[in-house]
Amino acid sequence: MSNNYYLILAGGVGAAKFIEGLANVVDPSLLKIVINTGDDIELYGLKICPDIDIITYTLANIIDKQKGWGVQDESFNCLNALTKFYDFKWFNLGDKDLATHIFRTDLFKKGYNKTEITSIICKRLGIKSQLIPMSNDDVQTFIRTKTETMHFEKYYIKYQCEPDVLEISIHGIDKAKPEKHIIEYIKGAKKIIICPSNPIVSIGTILGLYGIKNALKKVKHKVIGISPIIEGATVKGPADKLMKCLGLEVSCIGVANYYKEILSHFVIDNRDGESKPEIEDLGIHTYCYDTLMDSIEKKKALAQFVINIEV
Ligand code: FO1
């Protein structure tokens, strides 16, 4: 295997925006994308992999760009019909999106694993990059708030990440093995890029798999991270609440501290420029750039900036 590929560690919406830029500035077939599966959930008897789906739909160019998840031009007829049989409806599964989950669940029943299923779906949708679920074992993130312990998706969607988080538990992480190629891909990659994803429940979950952190430590000279925190706040999602729960400073400095053992290059937003010296004191080369990816031009510009960093 040639080693001119980029290995990307990714979560959902933030990662997808960056990857959309990346796929426009490098050959998409050079991207190997390891995706968090801690958000995976079974609902209505269907296997749903939200982060894999977001990246898949983005690279297939069928994502609903407004929402950042789901398929564009969706209808919700099936979900509405399901309310006759189920008493919950907080997970908005569109009719086209449901086709993916039906196909995935069917393949699971036929004995395929998540890696194989993801690859089949990507081929059918014409995706050239390699999407790699972080593990083929079951891992699920749970959130404890004052009133309830619940699946991360319920916290994220039904409760809109509003309640304070008292505890995060990643069920199954101790027994789960990383997908069998990941360690080899870490060694061989030209560069490894940590997307501006939730450091705790997206990237942190991948890092929690046995062997991943150690493998990254050995090649930290070629690992580049991008801060998902701008001016002390997340662009989307509960990263700030989760970092607070773990006693981390909610800032790009907090993220750098969290990643300091595994990377040596870090991109922070221009607006956080005053934090650069403190992050460099951690031994991390720090770069300031516009990291708010609110247009395709800005996604491409950030991706090109990261690709140009010499490791
Ligand atoms: N995100 C939402 O904010 N609301 C939804 O109703 C929702 C439905 C949904 C359905 C399928 C899917 O693959 C993703 C979906 N997402 C939804 C996005 C997703 O749950 C989150 O963005 C991630 O889990 C966070 O990384």
Short mmCIF file of C-alpha atoms and ligand atoms in Angstrom, two decimals:
data_model
loop_
_atom_site.label_atom_id
_atom_site.label_comp_id
_atom_site.label_asym_id
_atom_site.label_seq_id
_atom_site.Cartn_x
_atom_site.Cartn_y
_atom_site.Cartn_z
CA MET A 1 0.00 0.00 0.00
CA SER A 2 1.44 3.40 -0.94
CA ASN A 3 1.69 5.91 1.88
CA ASN A 4 0.51 9.02 0.10
CA TYR A 5 -2.87 8.93 1.82
CA TYR A 6 -4.31 11.14 4.56
CA LEU A 7 -5.84 9.52 7.63
CA ILE A 8 -8.70 11.55 9.05
CA LEU A 9 -10.29 11.11 12.49
CA ALA A 10 -13.89 12.28 12.34
CA GLY A 11 -17.16 12.77 14.17
CA GLY A 12 -20.33 14.17 12.58
CA VAL A 13 -21.35 17.64 11.38
CA GLY A 14 -18.07 19.59 12.03
CA ALA A 15 -16.00 16.82 10.49
CA ALA A 16 -18.27 16.58 7.44
CA LYS A 17 -17.86 20.30 6.69
CA PHE A 18 -14.09 19.99 6.83
CA ILE A 19 -14.08 16.77 4.79
CA GLU A 20 -16.24 18.43 2.12
CA GLY A 21 -13.49 21.04 1.79
CA LEU A 22 -10.78 18.40 1.81
CA ALA A 23 -12.43 16.33 -0.94
CA ASN A 24 -12.37 19.47 -3.08
CA VAL A 25 -8.66 20.18 -2.64
CA VAL A 26 -7.15 16.67 -2.72
CA ASP A 27 -8.04 13.53 -4.65
CA PRO A 28 -10.89 12.02 -2.52
CA SER A 29 -9.44 8.53 -3.08
CA LEU A 30 -6.48 9.61 -0.90
CA LEU A 31 -8.75 10.05 2.14
CA LYS A 32 -9.12 7.27 4.70
CA ILE A 33 -11.67 8.46 7.23
CA VAL A 34 -12.00 6.80 10.64
CA ILE A 35 -15.45 7.63 11.99
CA ASN A 36 -16.83 7.62 15.53
CA THR A 37 -19.51 4.96 16.07
CA GLY A 38 -20.29 5.83 19.69
CA ASP A 39 -23.43 7.69 18.50
CA ASP A 40 -24.79 4.56 16.80
CA ILE A 41 -28.27 3.66 17.90
CA GLU A 42 -30.98 1.12 17.15
CA LEU A 43 -34.47 2.59 16.70
CA TYR A 44 -37.58 1.04 15.14
CA GLY A 45 -35.50 -2.14 14.76
CA LEU A 46 -33.07 -0.31 12.45
CA LYS A 47 -29.32 0.16 12.82
CA ILE A 48 -28.49 3.85 12.54
CA CYS A 49 -24.92 5.20 12.38
CA PRO A 50 -25.37 9.00 12.52
CA ASP A 51 -21.73 10.06 12.08
CA ILE A 52 -21.07 7.56 9.29
CA ASP A 53 -24.28 8.70 7.57
CA ILE A 54 -23.40 12.40 7.79
CA ILE A 55 -20.00 11.85 6.19
CA THR A 56 -21.45 9.43 3.60
CA TYR A 57 -24.20 11.84 2.53
CA THR A 58 -21.71 14.71 2.42
CA LEU A 59 -19.28 12.89 0.15
CA ALA A 60 -22.17 11.60 -2.00
CA ASN A 61 -23.29 15.23 -2.28
CA ILE A 62 -26.81 14.44 -1.08
CA ILE A 63 -26.57 15.92 2.44
CA ASP A 64 -29.14 18.46 3.58
CA LYS A 65 -26.69 21.37 3.75
CA GLN A 66 -29.03 23.54 5.82
CA LYS A 67 -29.29 21.02 8.65
CA GLY A 68 -25.86 19.41 8.21
CA TRP A 69 -27.39 15.91 8.55
CA GLY A 70 -29.96 13.81 6.68
CA VAL A 71 -30.68 13.74 2.96
CA GLN A 72 -31.69 16.84 0.98
CA ASP A 73 -35.32 17.25 -0.20
CA GLU A 74 -36.60 14.84 2.43
CA SER A 75 -40.14 13.85 3.33
CA PHE A 76 -41.17 12.29 6.66
CA ASN A 77 -44.20 10.17 5.69
CA CYS A 78 -42.88 6.94 7.16
CA LEU A 79 -41.88 8.60 10.45
CA ASN A 80 -45.37 10.13 10.74
CA ALA A 81 -46.94 6.73 10.06
CA LEU A 82 -44.69 5.15 12.69
CA THR A 83 -46.27 7.34 15.39
CA LYS A 84 -49.34 5.06 15.13
CA PHE A 85 -47.16 2.27 16.52
CA TYR A 86 -44.50 3.99 18.64
CA ASP A 87 -44.90 6.70 21.25
CA PHE A 88 -41.75 8.66 20.42
CA LYS A 89 -40.73 10.70 17.40
CA TRP A 90 -37.70 12.75 18.44
CA PHE A 91 -35.25 11.17 15.98
CA ASN A 92 -36.11 12.72 12.63
CA LEU A 93 -35.64 9.92 10.12
CA GLY A 94 -36.57 11.01 6.61
CA ASP A 95 -37.94 8.62 4.02
CA LYS A 96 -34.77 8.63 1.89
CA ASP A 97 -32.55 8.33 4.98
CA LEU A 98 -34.63 5.34 6.10
CA ALA A 99 -33.65 3.51 2.91
CA THR A 100 -30.01 3.58 4.11
CA HIS A 101 -30.94 2.22 7.54
CA ILE A 102 -33.16 -0.52 6.06
CA PHE A 103 -30.36 -1.60 3.69
CA ARG A 104 -27.75 -1.48 6.51
CA THR A 105 -29.94 -3.51 8.86
CA ASP A 106 -30.64 -6.06 6.12
CA LEU A 107 -26.89 -6.49 5.49
CA PHE A 108 -26.26 -6.86 9.24
CA LYS A 109 -28.84 -9.66 9.33
CA LYS A 110 -27.03 -11.31 6.42
CA GLY A 111 -23.81 -11.37 8.47
CA TYR A 112 -21.83 -8.42 7.11
CA ASN A 113 -19.96 -6.24 9.61
CA LYS A 114 -20.02 -2.43 9.86
CA THR A 115 -16.82 -2.01 7.81
CA GLU A 116 -18.19 -4.13 4.97
CA ILE A 117 -21.63 -2.52 5.07
CA THR A 118 -20.17 1.00 5.05
CA SER A 119 -17.99 0.09 2.10
CA ILE A 120 -20.96 -1.37 0.16
CA ILE A 121 -23.09 1.72 0.84
CA CYS A 122 -20.23 4.03 -0.21
CA LYS A 123 -19.70 2.11 -3.45
CA ARG A 124 -23.41 2.31 -4.29
CA LEU A 125 -23.33 6.07 -3.69
CA GLY A 126 -20.19 6.58 -5.80
CA ILE A 127 -17.92 7.64 -2.92
CA LYS A 128 -14.20 7.37 -3.67
CA SER A 129 -12.85 7.94 -0.14
CA GLN A 130 -12.56 5.03 2.29
CA LEU A 131 -14.92 5.37 5.26
CA ILE A 132 -13.87 3.26 8.23
CA PRO A 133 -16.10 2.74 11.28
CA MET A 134 -13.80 3.06 14.33
CA SER A 135 -14.81 -0.45 15.50
CA ASN A 136 -16.95 -3.39 14.50
CA ASP A 137 -17.89 -3.95 18.14
CA ASP A 138 -20.81 -2.23 19.83
CA VAL A 139 -19.90 1.06 21.53
CA GLN A 140 -22.58 3.47 22.75
CA THR A 141 -22.25 6.80 24.50
CA PHE A 142 -24.55 7.56 27.43
CA ILE A 143 -25.10 10.87 29.17
CA ARG A 144 -26.24 11.32 32.77
CA THR A 145 -28.07 14.53 33.65
CA LYS A 146 -29.84 15.50 36.87
CA THR A 147 -33.01 13.72 35.77
CA GLU A 148 -32.04 10.87 33.45
CA THR A 149 -29.30 8.65 32.02
CA MET A 150 -29.86 8.45 28.28
CA HIS A 151 -28.30 7.62 24.92
CA PHE A 152 -26.21 10.50 23.54
CA GLU A 153 -28.60 10.93 20.58
CA LYS A 154 -31.55 11.49 22.93
CA TYR A 155 -29.54 14.10 24.85
CA TYR A 156 -28.47 15.73 21.58
CA ILE A 157 -31.78 15.73 19.73
CA LYS A 158 -34.65 15.43 22.22
CA TYR A 159 -33.05 17.63 24.89
CA GLN A 160 -31.05 19.81 22.43
CA CYS A 161 -27.94 19.44 24.66
CA GLU A 162 -29.55 21.79 27.20
CA PRO A 163 -29.23 20.00 30.58
CA ASP A 164 -25.83 20.05 32.29
CA VAL A 165 -23.92 16.80 31.93
CA LEU A 166 -23.01 15.01 35.17
CA GLU A 167 -21.37 11.93 33.67
CA ILE A 168 -20.37 10.55 30.28
CA SER A 169 -20.06 6.80 29.91
CA ILE A 170 -18.97 5.02 26.79
CA HIS A 171 -20.55 1.57 27.02
CA GLY A 172 -18.51 -1.22 25.44
CA ILE A 173 -15.33 0.84 24.89
CA ASP A 174 -13.17 -1.37 27.16
CA LYS A 175 -13.96 -4.54 25.22
CA ALA A 176 -14.16 -3.04 21.72
CA LYS A 177 -11.30 -3.58 19.30
CA PRO A 178 -10.39 -0.86 16.82
CA GLU A 179 -11.27 -1.71 13.22
CA LYS A 180 -8.49 -4.07 12.14
CA HIS A 181 -6.72 -1.74 9.66
CA ILE A 182 -6.61 1.45 11.72
CA ILE A 183 -3.26 0.92 13.51
CA GLU A 184 -1.55 0.02 10.22
CA TYR A 185 -3.14 3.09 8.56
CA ILE A 186 -1.89 5.33 11.40
CA LYS A 187 1.67 4.11 10.81
CA GLY A 188 1.56 4.50 7.03
CA ALA A 189 -0.30 7.79 6.58
CA LYS A 190 1.38 10.82 5.05
CA LYS A 191 -0.48 13.02 7.54
CA ILE A 192 -3.14 12.40 10.18
CA ILE A 193 -5.79 15.06 10.61
CA ILE A 194 -8.07 15.36 13.63
CA CYS A 195 -11.24 17.10 12.43
CA PRO A 196 -12.87 19.98 14.34
CA SER A 197 -15.22 17.49 15.99
CA ASN A 198 -16.35 17.06 19.56
CA PRO A 199 -13.09 16.20 21.38
CA ILE A 200 -14.87 14.17 24.05
CA VAL A 201 -17.65 12.10 22.48
CA SER A 202 -16.40 11.95 18.87
CA ILE A 203 -12.58 12.03 18.78
CA GLY A 204 -12.28 11.03 22.47
CA THR A 205 -14.31 7.89 21.80
CA ILE A 206 -12.00 6.89 18.93
CA LEU A 207 -8.98 7.60 21.16
CA GLY A 208 -10.54 5.41 23.88
CA LEU A 209 -10.18 2.28 21.74
CA TYR A 210 -7.33 0.04 22.79
CA GLY A 211 -4.06 0.88 21.01
CA ILE A 212 -5.14 4.00 19.10
CA LYS A 213 -3.67 6.60 21.45
CA ASN A 214 -0.35 4.76 21.70
CA ALA A 215 -0.12 4.40 17.93
CA LEU A 216 -0.76 8.15 17.51
CA LYS A 217 1.81 9.07 20.19
CA LYS A 218 4.48 7.27 18.16
CA VAL A 219 3.74 9.38 15.06
CA LYS A 220 2.66 12.64 16.70
CA HIS A 221 5.04 14.63 14.45
CA LYS A 222 2.58 14.07 11.56
CA VAL A 223 -0.67 14.61 13.49
CA ILE A 224 -2.52 17.91 12.91
CA GLY A 225 -5.61 18.94 14.89
CA ILE A 226 -8.19 21.65 14.31
CA SER A 227 -9.93 23.26 17.28
CA PRO A 228 -13.73 22.89 17.32
CA ILE A 229 -13.90 25.68 19.92
CA ILE A 230 -13.91 29.31 18.80
CA GLU A 231 -13.83 32.07 21.44
CA GLY A 232 -14.78 29.62 24.18
CA ALA A 233 -17.87 28.23 22.43
CA THR A 234 -18.75 25.34 20.14
CA VAL A 235 -20.05 26.02 16.65
CA LYS A 236 -22.58 23.16 17.11
CA GLY A 237 -23.23 20.48 19.71
CA PRO A 238 -22.39 20.01 23.37
CA ALA A 239 -18.54 20.01 23.34
CA ASP A 240 -18.47 22.92 25.81
CA LYS A 241 -20.83 21.18 28.29
CA LEU A 242 -18.92 17.89 28.00
CA MET A 243 -15.51 19.55 28.44
CA LYS A 244 -16.85 21.35 31.51
CA CYS A 245 -18.11 18.03 32.90
CA LEU A 246 -14.56 16.61 32.61
CA GLY A 247 -13.06 19.68 34.31
CA LEU A 248 -11.37 20.92 31.11
CA GLU A 249 -11.04 24.60 30.21
CA VAL A 250 -13.62 25.36 27.50
CA SER A 251 -11.26 26.96 24.99
CA CYS A 252 -8.85 26.04 22.23
CA ILE A 253 -6.22 25.80 25.01
CA GLY A 254 -8.40 23.19 26.76
CA VAL A 255 -8.64 21.20 23.51
CA ALA A 256 -4.87 21.46 22.95
CA ASN A 257 -4.24 20.19 26.48
CA TYR A 258 -6.61 17.29 25.86
CA TYR A 259 -4.75 16.33 22.65
CA LYS A 260 -1.20 17.30 23.65
CA GLU A 261 0.17 13.75 23.84
CA ILE A 262 -0.96 12.83 20.33
CA LEU A 263 -0.34 15.84 18.10
CA SER A 264 2.35 18.37 17.27
CA HIS A 265 0.40 20.76 15.01
CA PHE A 266 -2.81 22.57 15.95
CA VAL A 267 -4.97 25.04 14.03
CA ILE A 268 -6.95 27.54 16.09
CA ASP A 269 -9.26 30.29 14.92
CA ASN A 270 -7.89 33.78 14.17
CA ARG A 271 -10.17 35.11 16.91
CA ASP A 272 -8.22 33.02 19.46
CA GLY A 273 -4.83 34.34 18.34
CA GLU A 274 -3.89 35.43 21.87
CA SER A 275 -3.93 31.74 22.95
CA LYS A 276 -1.19 30.78 20.48
CA PRO A 277 1.82 31.33 22.83
CA GLU A 278 0.24 29.24 25.61
CA ILE A 279 -0.41 26.34 23.21
CA GLU A 280 3.09 26.61 21.76
CA ASP A 281 4.41 26.29 25.34
CA LEU A 282 2.90 22.77 25.28
CA GLY A 283 5.32 21.96 22.45
CA ILE A 284 2.65 22.22 19.75
CA HIS A 285 3.19 24.21 16.52
CA THR A 286 0.15 26.46 16.47
CA TYR A 287 -1.42 28.16 13.46
CA CYS A 288 -4.20 30.75 13.31
CA TYR A 289 -6.76 30.61 10.49
CA ASP A 290 -10.46 31.25 9.86
CA THR A 291 -11.97 27.94 11.06
CA LEU A 292 -15.67 28.91 10.82
CA MET A 293 -16.71 26.87 7.79
CA ASP A 294 -19.90 28.68 6.78
CA SER A 295 -19.34 28.52 3.01
CA ILE A 296 -17.78 26.07 0.58
CA GLU A 297 -14.99 28.59 -0.13
CA LYS A 298 -14.10 28.70 3.58
CA LYS A 299 -14.25 24.89 3.87
CA LYS A 300 -11.85 24.57 0.94
CA ALA A 301 -9.56 27.32 2.22
CA LEU A 302 -9.25 25.69 5.67
CA ALA A 303 -8.67 22.28 4.10
CA GLN A 304 -5.96 23.68 1.82
CA PHE A 305 -4.33 25.46 4.77
CA VAL A 306 -4.17 22.20 6.74
CA ILE A 307 -2.87 20.22 3.76
CA ASN A 308 -0.09 22.81 3.30
CA ILE A 309 1.19 22.41 6.89
CA GLU A 310 4.60 20.77 6.71
CA VAL A 311 5.01 17.88 9.14
N1 FO1 B 1 -29.63 15.70 14.34
C1 FO1 B 1 -30.55 16.53 14.88
O1 FO1 B 1 -30.18 17.58 15.42
N2 FO1 B 1 -31.90 16.20 14.86
C2 FO1 B 1 -32.34 15.06 14.28
O2 FO1 B 1 -33.53 14.78 14.31
C3 FO1 B 1 -31.39 14.17 13.66
C4 FO1 B 1 -31.77 13.02 13.00
C5 FO1 B 1 -30.80 12.23 12.37
C6 FO1 B 1 -31.17 11.10 11.65
C7 FO1 B 1 -30.22 10.30 11.04
C8 FO1 B 1 -28.88 10.65 11.13
O3 FO1 B 1 -27.96 9.87 10.54
C9 FO1 B 1 -28.48 11.78 11.83
C10 FO1 B 1 -29.44 12.58 12.46
N3 FO1 B 1 -29.09 13.74 13.15
C11 FO1 B 1 -30.01 14.55 13.72
C12 FO1 B 1 -27.69 14.15 13.29
C13 FO1 B 1 -26.90 13.42 14.37
O4 FO1 B 1 -27.66 12.70 15.23
C14 FO1 B 1 -25.91 14.30 15.14
O5 FO1 B 1 -25.48 15.40 14.40
C15 FO1 B 1 -24.69 13.53 15.54
O6 FO1 B 1 -24.92 12.34 16.19
C16 FO1 B 1 -23.71 14.34 16.36
O7 FO1 B 1 -22.49 13.99 15.88
#
